[in-house]
Amino acid sequence: METSRPLIKPSEPAFTRRLSQEDLKTDIPPEEFRAVSPGKEVIFASLKKDMFKDFTEGKMSDPDWFLLRIKAEKLSLTTGFNRLISLPSIPVVPFTHQKKAALDALRIMRGRVLLADEVGLGKTIEAGLIMKELLLRGLIKKILILVPASLTTQWKEEMLLHFREEFHIQEEQGDWQEYDRLIASIDTARREEHAEIITKIKYDLLIIDEAHKVKNRSTKAWKLINKITKRYILMLTATPVQNNLEELFNLITLLKPGQLKNLREFRKRFVDVSDKRMPVNPEELKKLIKNVMIRNRRSNVDIYLPPRKAGIYYLRESLPEKKFRLEVTQFIREYYRRKKDTKGVILSLMQLQKALGSSSAAAMDILKNWKEKTDPSQQEYEILSKLSSLGENVGVNRKSRALLEILKRTSDKVIIFTEFLLTQEYLRKLLEESGYKVALFNGQMSIKEKDEELLYFRKDAQVLISTQSGSEGKNLQFCHIMVNYDLPWNPMRLEQRIGRIHRLTQEREVLIFNFSLQDTFEEYILYLLSEKIRMFELVIGELDLILGDFEEDETFEEKLQKIWLSSSSDEDMKKEIERLGDKLLEARQKFQETMETDTNIWALFE
């Protein structure tokens, strides 16, 4: 039997259909259809007519393709969700509780579910599994994932890394209709000009991460999600109840309107009037939410997250290093006062300030570009030249000497994170001259180059120096020691760095070293993170719960930027940092109360 040669197209959305008797004896229209088998996705072209005539003449197909076709036909007959057909086709190996959650979500809840596992148990993997199953069974095509702005890149990379599914991050208004697989900020989506477009589109699957952010039915975000046309919806949150049980009602209403009756009836039957966070009739409520919510706790799943320890190296700069930093800082402040209304100035000044906290090499590179590309006045040119000269006299940075001290104490592999390419190159040269084998990872590398460097790190090199792009999407849990050579002003990026090695598949205690130069702005940031939020004691995922309401108007990074730019003196800056610290402490205490409430509530359902 002669057939057109099958075409491999694994990137296209999958669907299956059964062959009819008509297909076997007549020409098939020139449409293609996909057959899926474990580990392979194949597009079969149209069949020729007179199949039985070819058979009698001994014209036979390739046996491998025939067996693959048989498997595809068997899959096309699968109507229920008795097993996960996606497991052989994805790189990630899900835990038992994640596989069960995906099956229950599809089989019992019909793809409309609140995934409410405790922090750190892998809700993203559960959502990805459900999505992949629906894709392979041909049940979905148009997918929208709404997440906090800080998590868009992480979701894109997780979907590609773990499920081989490519998503686009929304940037333009036209993206909503153009892309079938889209990740977007929920804050952007709720804006009127975007919401008007979104609500006219029919989505097959809608995924909402950090769903507790849409717990209030009076907000634009809740109203938007309620109005979106969607066949399946997955909502992810570790804390479905934060302030009162009505939040649970609001979330479940988005999934399955009427499941908990109306709000008045819900209050009457289930809300304790003396404490609106606690339920009355918990057994009855449990039966109702069991059909729409899955919640796994650490105490009832067979996984282990090793402890982590963090230390801060408080370092004193050399005199040339300190003089360079103080002179550049003064230049930044004076330039800001004179030209703060000029477009792009604030961004450039903040980048210079951050580079100053990384290395003299990174700061000098920015000063050089500024001198060559911004057409400075004669006075500014002279100042920039003077600053560059001071930078050249710094010599070996104090942080780099501390790094060498750490490396001398261990033969284990170490990941060093920095925000700047010039710092990365400076450290590579210093460490190689000191006899260390060094791998690099940064956003300017091709995929092949990145993979080669990671393989080199795994097999031969002791040290990997990575920029921020290396902190997302690649799991490096074969290493258990990391150094934050410089500090991102966005704490979520710092958490993402830590998350590359402190994750469920890590087997050893994780050690985190943070460098802090005394009397610098970076020292103040580290003080806020370590003393007020106590970030390094948290489980991955808890930081976002603390910063959730705290960042409602401005992000943590924007608040820091405002303090730095508006402070007239170091004393003034310290006062503003303390005020910010008090607010962070309140946010931390509120988080602890939420977790206690969460424990008390769900204990009633067990």
XYZ file of C-alpha atoms in Angstrom, residues 13 18 57 88 129 168 228 304 460:
9
model
C -1.797 21.548 18.671
C -11.350 7.933 13.973
C -0.812 -6.841 -4.947
C 5.671 9.624 28.122
C -0.312 18.201 33.339
C 3.837 34.059 23.991
C -14.506 35.526 30.209
C 10.871 16.009 51.298
C 33.927 19.275 35.025
